[in-house]
PDB file of C-alpha atoms in Angstrom:
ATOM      1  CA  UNK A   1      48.384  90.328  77.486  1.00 56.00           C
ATOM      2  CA  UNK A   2      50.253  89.202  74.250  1.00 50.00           C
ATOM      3  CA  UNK A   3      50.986  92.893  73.493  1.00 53.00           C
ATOM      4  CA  UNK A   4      52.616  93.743  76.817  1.00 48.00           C
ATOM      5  CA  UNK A   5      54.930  90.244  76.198  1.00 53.00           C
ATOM      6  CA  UNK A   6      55.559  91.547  73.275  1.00 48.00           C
ATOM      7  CA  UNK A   7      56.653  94.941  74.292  1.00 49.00           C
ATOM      8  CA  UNK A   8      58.610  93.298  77.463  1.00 45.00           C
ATOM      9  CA  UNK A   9      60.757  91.088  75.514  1.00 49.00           C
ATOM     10  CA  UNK A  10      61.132  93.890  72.820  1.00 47.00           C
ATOM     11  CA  UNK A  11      62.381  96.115  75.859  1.00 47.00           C
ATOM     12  CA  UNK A  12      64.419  93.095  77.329  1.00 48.00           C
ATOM     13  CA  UNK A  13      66.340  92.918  73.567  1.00 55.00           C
ATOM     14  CA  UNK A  14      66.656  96.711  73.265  1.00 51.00           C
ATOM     15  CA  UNK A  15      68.001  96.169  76.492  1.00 48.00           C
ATOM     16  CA  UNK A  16      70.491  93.781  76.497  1.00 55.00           C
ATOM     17  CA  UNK A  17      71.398  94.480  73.146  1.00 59.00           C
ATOM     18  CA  UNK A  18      73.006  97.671  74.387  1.00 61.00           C
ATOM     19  CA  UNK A  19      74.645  96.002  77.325  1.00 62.00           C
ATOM     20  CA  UNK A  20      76.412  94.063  75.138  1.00 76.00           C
ATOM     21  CA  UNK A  21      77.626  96.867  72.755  1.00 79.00           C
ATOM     22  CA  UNK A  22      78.794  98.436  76.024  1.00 81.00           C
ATOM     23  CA  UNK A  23      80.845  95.746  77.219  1.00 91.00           C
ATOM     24  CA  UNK A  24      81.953  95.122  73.451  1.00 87.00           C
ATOM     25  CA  UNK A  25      83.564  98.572  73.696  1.00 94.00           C
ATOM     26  CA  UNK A  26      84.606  98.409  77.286  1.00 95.00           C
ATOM     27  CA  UNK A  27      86.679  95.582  76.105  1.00 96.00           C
ATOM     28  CA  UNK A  28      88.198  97.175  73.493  1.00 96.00           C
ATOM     29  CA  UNK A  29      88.824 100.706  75.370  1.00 95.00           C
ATOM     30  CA  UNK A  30      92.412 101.836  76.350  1.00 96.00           C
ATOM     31  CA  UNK A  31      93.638 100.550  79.777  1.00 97.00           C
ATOM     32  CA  UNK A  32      92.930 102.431  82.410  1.00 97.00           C
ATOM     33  CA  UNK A  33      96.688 103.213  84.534  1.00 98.00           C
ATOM     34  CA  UNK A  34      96.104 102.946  88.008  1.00 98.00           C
ATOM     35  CA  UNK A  35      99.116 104.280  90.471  1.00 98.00           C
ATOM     36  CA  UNK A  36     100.458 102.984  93.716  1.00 98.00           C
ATOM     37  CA  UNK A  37     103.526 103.609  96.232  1.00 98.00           C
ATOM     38  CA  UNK A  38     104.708 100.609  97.820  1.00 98.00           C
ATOM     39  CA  UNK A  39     107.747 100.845 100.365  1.00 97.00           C
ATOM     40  CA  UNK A  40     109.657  97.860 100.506  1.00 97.00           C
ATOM     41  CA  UNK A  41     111.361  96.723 104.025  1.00 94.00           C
ATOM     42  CA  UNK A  42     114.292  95.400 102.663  1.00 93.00           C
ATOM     43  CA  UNK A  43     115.124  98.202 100.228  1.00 97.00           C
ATOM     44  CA  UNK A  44     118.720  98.917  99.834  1.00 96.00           C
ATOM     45  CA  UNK A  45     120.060 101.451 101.326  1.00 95.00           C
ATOM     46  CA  UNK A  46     121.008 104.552  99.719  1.00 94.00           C
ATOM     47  CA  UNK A  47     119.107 103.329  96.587  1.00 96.00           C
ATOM     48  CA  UNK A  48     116.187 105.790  95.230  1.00 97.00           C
ATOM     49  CA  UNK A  49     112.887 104.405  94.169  1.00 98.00           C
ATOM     50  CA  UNK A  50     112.098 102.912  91.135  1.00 98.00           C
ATOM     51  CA  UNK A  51     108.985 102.734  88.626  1.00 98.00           C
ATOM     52  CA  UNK A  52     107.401  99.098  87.556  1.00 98.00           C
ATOM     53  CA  UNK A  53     104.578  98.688  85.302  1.00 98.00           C
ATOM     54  CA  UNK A  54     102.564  95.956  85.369  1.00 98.00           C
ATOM     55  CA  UNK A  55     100.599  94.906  82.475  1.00 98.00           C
ATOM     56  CA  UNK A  56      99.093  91.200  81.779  1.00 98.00           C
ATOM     57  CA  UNK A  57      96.754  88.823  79.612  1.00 98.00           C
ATOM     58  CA  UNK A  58      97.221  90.271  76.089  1.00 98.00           C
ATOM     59  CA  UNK A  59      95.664  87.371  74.665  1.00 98.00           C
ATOM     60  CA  UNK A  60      96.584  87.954  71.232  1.00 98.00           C
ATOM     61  CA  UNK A  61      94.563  86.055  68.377  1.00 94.00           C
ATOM     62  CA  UNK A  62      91.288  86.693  70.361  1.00 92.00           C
ATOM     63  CA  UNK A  63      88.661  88.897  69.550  1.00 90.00           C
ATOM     64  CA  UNK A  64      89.698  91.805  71.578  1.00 95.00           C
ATOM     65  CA  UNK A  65      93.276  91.907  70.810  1.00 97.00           C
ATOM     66  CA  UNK A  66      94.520  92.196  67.384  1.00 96.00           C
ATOM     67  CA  UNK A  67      97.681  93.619  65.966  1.00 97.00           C
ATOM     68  CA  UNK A  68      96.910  97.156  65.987  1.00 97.00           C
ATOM     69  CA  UNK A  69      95.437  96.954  68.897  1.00 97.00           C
ATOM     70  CA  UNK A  70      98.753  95.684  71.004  1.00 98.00           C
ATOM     71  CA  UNK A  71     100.504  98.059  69.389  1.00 97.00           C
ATOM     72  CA  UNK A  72      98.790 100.586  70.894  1.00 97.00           C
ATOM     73  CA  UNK A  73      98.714  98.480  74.250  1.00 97.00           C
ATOM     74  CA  UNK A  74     102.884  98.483  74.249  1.00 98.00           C
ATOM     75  CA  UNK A  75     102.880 102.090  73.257  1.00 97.00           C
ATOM     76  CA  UNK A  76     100.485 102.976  76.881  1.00 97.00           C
ATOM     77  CA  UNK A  77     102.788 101.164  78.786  1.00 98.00           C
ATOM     78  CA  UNK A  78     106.327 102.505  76.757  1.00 98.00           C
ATOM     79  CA  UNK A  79     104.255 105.681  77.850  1.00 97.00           C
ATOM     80  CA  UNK A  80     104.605 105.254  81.555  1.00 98.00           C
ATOM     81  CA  UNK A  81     108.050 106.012  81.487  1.00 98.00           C
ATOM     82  CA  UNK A  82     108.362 102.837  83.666  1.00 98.00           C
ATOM     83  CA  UNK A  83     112.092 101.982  85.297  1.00 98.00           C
ATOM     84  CA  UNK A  84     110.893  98.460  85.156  1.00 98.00           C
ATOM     85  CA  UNK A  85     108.157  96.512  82.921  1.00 98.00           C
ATOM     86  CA  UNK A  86     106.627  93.510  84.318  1.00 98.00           C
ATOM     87  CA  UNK A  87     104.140  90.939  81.511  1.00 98.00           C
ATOM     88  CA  UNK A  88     102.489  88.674  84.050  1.00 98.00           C
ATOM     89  CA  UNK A  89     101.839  86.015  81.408  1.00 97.00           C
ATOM     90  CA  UNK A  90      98.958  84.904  79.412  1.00 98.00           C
ATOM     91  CA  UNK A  91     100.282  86.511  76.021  1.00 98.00           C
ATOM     92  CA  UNK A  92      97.992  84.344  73.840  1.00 97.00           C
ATOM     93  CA  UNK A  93      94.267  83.960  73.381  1.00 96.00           C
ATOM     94  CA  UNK A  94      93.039  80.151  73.523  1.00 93.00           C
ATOM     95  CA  UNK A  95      95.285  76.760  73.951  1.00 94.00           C
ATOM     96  CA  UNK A  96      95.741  75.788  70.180  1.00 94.00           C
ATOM     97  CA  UNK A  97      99.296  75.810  69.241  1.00 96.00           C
ATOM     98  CA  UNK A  98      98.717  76.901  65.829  1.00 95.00           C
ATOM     99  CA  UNK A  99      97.274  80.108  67.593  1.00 93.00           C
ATOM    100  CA  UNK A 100     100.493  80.296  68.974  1.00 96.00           C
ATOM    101  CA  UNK A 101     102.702  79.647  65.984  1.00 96.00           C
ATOM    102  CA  UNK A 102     100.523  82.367  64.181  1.00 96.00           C
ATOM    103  CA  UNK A 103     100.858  85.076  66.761  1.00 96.00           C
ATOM    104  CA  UNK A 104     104.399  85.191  68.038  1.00 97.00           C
ATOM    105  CA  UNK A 105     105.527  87.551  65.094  1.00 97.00           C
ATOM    106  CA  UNK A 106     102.963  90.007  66.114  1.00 97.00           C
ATOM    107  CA  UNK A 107     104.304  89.970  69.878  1.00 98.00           C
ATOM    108  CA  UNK A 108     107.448  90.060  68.789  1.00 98.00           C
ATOM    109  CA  UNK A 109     106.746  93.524  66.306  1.00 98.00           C
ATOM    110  CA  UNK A 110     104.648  95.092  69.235  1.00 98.00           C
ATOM    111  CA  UNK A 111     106.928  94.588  72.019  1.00 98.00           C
ATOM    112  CA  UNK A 112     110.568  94.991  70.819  1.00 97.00           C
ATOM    113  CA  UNK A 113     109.467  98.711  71.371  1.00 94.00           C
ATOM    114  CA  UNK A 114     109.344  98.395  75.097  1.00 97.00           C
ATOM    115  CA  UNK A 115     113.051  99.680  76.019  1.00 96.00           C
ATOM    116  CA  UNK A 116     112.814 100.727  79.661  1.00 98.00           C
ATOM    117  CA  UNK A 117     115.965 101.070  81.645  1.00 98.00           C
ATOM    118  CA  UNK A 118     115.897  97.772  83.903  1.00 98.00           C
ATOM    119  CA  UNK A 119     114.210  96.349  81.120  1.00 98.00           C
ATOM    120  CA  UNK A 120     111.035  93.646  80.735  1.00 98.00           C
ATOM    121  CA  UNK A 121     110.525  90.783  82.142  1.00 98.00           C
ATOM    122  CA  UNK A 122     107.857  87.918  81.609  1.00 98.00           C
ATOM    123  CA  UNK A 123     106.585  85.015  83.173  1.00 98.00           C
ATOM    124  CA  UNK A 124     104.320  82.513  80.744  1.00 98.00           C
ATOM    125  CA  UNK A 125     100.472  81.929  81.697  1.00 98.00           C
ATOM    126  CA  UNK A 126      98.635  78.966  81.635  1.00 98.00           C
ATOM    127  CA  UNK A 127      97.140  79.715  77.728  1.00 98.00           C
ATOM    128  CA  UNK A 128     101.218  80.154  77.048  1.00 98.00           C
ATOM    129  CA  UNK A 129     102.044  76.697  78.326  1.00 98.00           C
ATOM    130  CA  UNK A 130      99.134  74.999  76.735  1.00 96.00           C
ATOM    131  CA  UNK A 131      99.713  76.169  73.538  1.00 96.00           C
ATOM    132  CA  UNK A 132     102.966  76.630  72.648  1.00 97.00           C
ATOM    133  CA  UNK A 133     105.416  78.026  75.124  1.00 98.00           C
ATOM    134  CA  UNK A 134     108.723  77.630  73.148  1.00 97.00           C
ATOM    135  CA  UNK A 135     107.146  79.959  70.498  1.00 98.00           C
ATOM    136  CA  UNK A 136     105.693  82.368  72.881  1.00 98.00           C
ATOM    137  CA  UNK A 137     108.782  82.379  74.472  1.00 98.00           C
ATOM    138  CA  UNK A 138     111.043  82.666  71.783  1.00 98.00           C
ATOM    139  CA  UNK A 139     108.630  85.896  70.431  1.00 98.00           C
ATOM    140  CA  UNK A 140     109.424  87.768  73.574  1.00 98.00           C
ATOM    141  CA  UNK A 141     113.174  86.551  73.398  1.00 98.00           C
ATOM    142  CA  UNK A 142     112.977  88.317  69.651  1.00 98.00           C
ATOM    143  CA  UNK A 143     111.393  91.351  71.552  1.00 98.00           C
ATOM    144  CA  UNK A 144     114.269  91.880  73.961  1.00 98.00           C
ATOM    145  CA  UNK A 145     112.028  90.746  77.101  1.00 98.00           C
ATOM    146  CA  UNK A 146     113.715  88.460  79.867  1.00 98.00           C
ATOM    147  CA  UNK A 147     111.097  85.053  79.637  1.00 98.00           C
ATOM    148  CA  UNK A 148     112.170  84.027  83.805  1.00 98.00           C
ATOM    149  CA  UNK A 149     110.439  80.617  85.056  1.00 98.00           C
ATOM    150  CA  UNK A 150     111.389  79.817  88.628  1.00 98.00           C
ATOM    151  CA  UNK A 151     114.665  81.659  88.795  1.00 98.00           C
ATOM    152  CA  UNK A 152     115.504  85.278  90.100  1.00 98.00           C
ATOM    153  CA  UNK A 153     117.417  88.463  88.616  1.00 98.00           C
ATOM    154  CA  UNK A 154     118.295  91.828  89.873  1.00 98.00           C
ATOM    155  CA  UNK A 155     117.025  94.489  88.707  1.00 98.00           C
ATOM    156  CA  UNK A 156     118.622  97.756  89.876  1.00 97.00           C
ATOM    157  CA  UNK A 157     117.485  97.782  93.138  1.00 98.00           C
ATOM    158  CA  UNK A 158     115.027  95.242  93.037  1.00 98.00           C
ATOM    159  CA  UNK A 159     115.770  91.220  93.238  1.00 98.00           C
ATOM    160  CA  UNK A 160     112.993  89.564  91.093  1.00 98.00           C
ATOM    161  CA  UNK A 161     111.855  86.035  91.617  1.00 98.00           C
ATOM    162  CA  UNK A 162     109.464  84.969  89.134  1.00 98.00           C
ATOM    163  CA  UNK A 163     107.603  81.820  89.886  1.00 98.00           C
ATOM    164  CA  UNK A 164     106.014  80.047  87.118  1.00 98.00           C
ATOM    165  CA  UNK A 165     102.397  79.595  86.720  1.00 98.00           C
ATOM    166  CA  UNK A 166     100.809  77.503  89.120  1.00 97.00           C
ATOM    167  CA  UNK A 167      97.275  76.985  87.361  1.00 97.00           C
ATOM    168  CA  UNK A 168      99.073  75.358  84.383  1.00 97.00           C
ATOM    169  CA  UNK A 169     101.460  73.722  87.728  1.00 97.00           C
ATOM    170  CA  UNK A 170     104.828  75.358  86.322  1.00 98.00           C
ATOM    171  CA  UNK A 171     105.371  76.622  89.566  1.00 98.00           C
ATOM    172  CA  UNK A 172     107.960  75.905  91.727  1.00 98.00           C
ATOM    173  CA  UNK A 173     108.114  77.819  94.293  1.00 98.00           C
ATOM    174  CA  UNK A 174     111.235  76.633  96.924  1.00 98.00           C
ATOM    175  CA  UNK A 175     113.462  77.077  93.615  1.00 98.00           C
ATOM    176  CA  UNK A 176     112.481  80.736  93.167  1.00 98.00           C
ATOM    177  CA  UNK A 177     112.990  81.511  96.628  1.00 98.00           C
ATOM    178  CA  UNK A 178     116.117  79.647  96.788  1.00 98.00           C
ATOM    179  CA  UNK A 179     117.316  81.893  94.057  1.00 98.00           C
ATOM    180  CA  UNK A 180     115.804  84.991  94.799  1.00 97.00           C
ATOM    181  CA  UNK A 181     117.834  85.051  98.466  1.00 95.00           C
ATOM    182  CA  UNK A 182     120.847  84.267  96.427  1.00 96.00           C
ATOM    183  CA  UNK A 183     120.677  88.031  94.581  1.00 96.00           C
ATOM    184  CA  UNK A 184     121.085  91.193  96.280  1.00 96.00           C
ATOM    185  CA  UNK A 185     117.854  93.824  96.428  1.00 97.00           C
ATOM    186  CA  UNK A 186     114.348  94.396  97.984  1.00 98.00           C
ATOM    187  CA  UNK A 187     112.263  90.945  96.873  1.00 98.00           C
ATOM    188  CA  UNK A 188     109.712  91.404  94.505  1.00 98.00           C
ATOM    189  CA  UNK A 189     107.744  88.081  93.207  1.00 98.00           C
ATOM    190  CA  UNK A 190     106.359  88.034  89.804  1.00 98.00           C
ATOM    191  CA  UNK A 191     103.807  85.531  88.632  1.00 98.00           C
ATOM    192  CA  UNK A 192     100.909  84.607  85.947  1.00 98.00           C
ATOM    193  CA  UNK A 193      98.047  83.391  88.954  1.00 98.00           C
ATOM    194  CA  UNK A 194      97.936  85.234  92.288  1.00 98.00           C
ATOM    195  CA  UNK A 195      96.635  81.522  94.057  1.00 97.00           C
ATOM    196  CA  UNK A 196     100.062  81.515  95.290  1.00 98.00           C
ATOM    197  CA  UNK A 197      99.783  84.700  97.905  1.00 97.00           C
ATOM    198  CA  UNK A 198      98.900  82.481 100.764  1.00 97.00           C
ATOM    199  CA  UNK A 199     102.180  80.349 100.384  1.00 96.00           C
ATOM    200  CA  UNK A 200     104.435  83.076 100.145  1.00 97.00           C
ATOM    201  CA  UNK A 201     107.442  83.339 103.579  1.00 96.00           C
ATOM    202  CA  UNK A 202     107.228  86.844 105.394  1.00 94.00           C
ATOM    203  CA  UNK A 203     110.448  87.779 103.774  1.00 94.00           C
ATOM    204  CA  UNK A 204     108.180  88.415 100.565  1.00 97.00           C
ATOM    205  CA  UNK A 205     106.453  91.629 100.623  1.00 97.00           C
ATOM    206  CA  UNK A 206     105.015  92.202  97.374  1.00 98.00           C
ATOM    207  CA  UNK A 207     103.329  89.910  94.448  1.00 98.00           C
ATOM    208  CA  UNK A 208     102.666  91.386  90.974  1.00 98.00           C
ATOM    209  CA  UNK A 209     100.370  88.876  89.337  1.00 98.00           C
ATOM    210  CA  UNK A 210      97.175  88.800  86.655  1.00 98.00           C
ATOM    211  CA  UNK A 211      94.777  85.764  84.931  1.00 98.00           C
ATOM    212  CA  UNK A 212      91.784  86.734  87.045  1.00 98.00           C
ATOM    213  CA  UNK A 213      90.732  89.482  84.806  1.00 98.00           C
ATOM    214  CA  UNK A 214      89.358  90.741  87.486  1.00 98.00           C
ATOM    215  CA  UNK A 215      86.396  88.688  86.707  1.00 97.00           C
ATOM    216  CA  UNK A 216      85.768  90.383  83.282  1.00 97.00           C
ATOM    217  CA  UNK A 217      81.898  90.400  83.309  1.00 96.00           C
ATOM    218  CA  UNK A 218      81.338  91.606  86.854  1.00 96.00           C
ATOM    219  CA  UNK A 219      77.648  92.389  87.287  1.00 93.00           C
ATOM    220  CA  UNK A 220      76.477  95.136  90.385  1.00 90.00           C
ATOM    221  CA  UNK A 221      75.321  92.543  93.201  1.00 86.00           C
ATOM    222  CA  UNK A 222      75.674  89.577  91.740  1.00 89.00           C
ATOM    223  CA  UNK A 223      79.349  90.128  91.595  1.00 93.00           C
ATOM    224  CA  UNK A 224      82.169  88.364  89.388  1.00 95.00           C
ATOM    225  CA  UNK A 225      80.104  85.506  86.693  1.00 91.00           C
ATOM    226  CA  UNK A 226      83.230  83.514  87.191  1.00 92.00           C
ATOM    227  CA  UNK A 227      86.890  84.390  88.819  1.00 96.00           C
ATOM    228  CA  UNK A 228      89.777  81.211  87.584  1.00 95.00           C
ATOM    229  CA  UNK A 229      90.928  80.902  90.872  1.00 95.00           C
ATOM    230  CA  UNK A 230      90.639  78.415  93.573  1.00 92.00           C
ATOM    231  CA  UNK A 231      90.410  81.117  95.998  1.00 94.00           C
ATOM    232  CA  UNK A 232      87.760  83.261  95.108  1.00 93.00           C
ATOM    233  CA  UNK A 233      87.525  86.530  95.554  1.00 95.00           C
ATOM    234  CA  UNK A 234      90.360  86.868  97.851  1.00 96.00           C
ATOM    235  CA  UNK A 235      92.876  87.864  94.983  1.00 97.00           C
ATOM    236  CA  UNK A 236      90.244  88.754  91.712  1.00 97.00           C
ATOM    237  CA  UNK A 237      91.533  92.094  91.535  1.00 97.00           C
ATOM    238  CA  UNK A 238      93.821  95.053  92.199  1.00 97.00           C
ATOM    239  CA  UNK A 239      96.050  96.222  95.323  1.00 98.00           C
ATOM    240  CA  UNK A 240      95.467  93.791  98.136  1.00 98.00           C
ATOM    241  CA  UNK A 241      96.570  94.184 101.849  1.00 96.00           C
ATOM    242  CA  UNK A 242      97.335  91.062 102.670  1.00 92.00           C
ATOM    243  CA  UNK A 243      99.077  90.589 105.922  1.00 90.00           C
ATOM    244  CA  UNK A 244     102.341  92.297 106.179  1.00 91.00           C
ATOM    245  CA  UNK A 245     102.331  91.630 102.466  1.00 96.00           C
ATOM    246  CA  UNK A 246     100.774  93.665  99.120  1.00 98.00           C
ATOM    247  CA  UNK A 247      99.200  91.580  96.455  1.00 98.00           C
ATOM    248  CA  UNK A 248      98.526  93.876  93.257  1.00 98.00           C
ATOM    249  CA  UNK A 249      96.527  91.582  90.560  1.00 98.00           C
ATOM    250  CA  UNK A 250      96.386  93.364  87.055  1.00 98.00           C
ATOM    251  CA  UNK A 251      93.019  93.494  85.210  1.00 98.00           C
ATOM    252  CA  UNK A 252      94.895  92.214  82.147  1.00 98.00           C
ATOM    253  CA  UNK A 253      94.640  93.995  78.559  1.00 98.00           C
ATOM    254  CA  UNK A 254      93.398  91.417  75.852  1.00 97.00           C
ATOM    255  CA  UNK A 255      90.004  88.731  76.915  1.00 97.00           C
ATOM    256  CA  UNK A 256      89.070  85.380  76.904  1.00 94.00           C
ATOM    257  CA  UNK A 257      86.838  82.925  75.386  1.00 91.00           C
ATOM    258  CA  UNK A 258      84.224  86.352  74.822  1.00 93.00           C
ATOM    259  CA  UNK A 259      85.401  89.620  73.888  1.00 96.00           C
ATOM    260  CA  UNK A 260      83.746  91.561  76.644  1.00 97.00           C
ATOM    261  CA  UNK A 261      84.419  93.027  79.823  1.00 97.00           C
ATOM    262  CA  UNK A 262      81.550  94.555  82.211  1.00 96.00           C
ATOM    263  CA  UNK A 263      82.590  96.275  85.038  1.00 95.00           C
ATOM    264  CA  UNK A 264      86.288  95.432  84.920  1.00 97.00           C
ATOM    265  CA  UNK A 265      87.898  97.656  82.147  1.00 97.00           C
ATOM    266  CA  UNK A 266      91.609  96.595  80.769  1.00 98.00           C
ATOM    267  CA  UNK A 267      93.825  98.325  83.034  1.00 98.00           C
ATOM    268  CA  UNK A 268      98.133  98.496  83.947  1.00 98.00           C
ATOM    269  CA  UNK A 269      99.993  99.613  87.225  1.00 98.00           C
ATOM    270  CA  UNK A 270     102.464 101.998  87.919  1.00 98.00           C
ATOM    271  CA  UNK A 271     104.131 101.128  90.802  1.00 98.00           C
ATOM    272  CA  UNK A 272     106.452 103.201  92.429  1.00 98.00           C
ATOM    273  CA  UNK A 273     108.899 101.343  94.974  1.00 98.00           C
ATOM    274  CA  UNK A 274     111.309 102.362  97.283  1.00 98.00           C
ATOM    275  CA  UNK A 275     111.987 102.376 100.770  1.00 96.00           C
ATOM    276  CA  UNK A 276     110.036 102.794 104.190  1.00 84.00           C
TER     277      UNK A 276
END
């Protein structure tokens, strides 16, 4: 009896020991670049379709993302060739603003190489704002990147509003839309947490988001061990039908609190969008 305990928990280590190597590596893996076509109702006419890639949580200063490591990150999505690049926030690991402080050179030295034509723009995630979001946002200044809270741009043919992050409650939503109508293009609205799909008018077709992870440690049948949204599953992860409108939630590129992901690799979208 003792010896088959024995061997059973020896098993159960062997076991779970290798799990953990696996999702170890998973977490540290390339991201995976997953492809969509989205037409856009209001696209302007006579305007051909443009290329956005979506990329999100970097989390630098955790234990998945180091230096080398983003640099590799911006060079995967520099290699997309995208028109557009969209960060949907969380750029640092943890809420300490020392963490912060420590890390903004390294964003600033990875991502200065994005150069796309439209260029980048970046919305701040709720580890941003609790930390330090002047530094994290000055770092992506340094970079070249647009750093949008609750305002609009246009973008070729594309009129961004970027709504800030409503986990952290930097969102304001009526003052994005306000501006976003203001601009000419096809609406596209950018943000850091996807809770904010179910307030969205009918005039806004698509939603780039991230901060779900897409659950990060998602276990066959048991599912996602825990999705940072008040919704659920509804938006964890990936292109979502919703309504008349598309939801696409990145599975970010860094981690947090563990450096693991199970059955949710890192991952960016190409999006191509253009018109019906």
């Amino acid at each position: 009896m003792f010896r088959f305990i024995g061997w059973f928990l020896l098993v159960g280590c062997c076991v779970g020991g290798a799990l953990l190597g696996f999702a170890w590596r998973e977490a540290h893996r390339d991201p995976i670049v997953r492809r969509a076509t989205i037409a856009l109702p209001d696209w302007p006419a006579g305007k051909p379709p443009v290329t956005v890639a979506l990329a999100s949580d970097i989390h630098v200063g955790g234990g998945a993302m180091d230096a080398a490591r983003l640099r590799r990150m911006a060079a995967r999505i520099a290699a997309t060739r995208a028109d557009l690049v969209v960060l949907a926030g969380d750029f640092i690991d943890g809420h300490e603003p020392r963490t912060a402080r420590a890390n903004a050179p390294v964003l600033t030295a990875a991502l200065k190489h994005l150069r796309p034509p439209l260029g980048t723009i970046a919305v701040l995630g709720n580890h941003d704002n609790d930390s330090d979001p002047r530094a994290v946002a000055a770092a992506l200044a340094a970079a070249g990147i647009s750093v949008i809270e609750n305002d609009a741009v246009t973008r070729g043919p594309l009129a961004v509003g970027v709504v800030g992050d409503s986990y952290s409650r930097h969102d304001d939503l009526p003052a994005t839309l306000r501006a976003m109508r203001s601009v000419p293009g096809a609406r596209l609205v950018v943000t850091h947490s996807p809770d904010i799909a179910p307030t969205l008018p009918d005039d806004t077709p698509l939603l780039l988001a991230g901060h779900t992870h897409c659950g990060q440690v998602v276990f066959p049948l048991v599912g996602a061990l825990w999705i940072p949204s008040g919704l659920g599953e509804r938006y964890r992860c990936g292109l979502i039908r919703d309504g008349t409108r598309t939801v696409v939630v990145g599975a970010g590129l860094g981690t947090s609190m563990l450096p693991i992901r199970l059955g949710a690799p890192p991952d960016l979208w190409l999006l191509t969008l253009g018109p019906r």
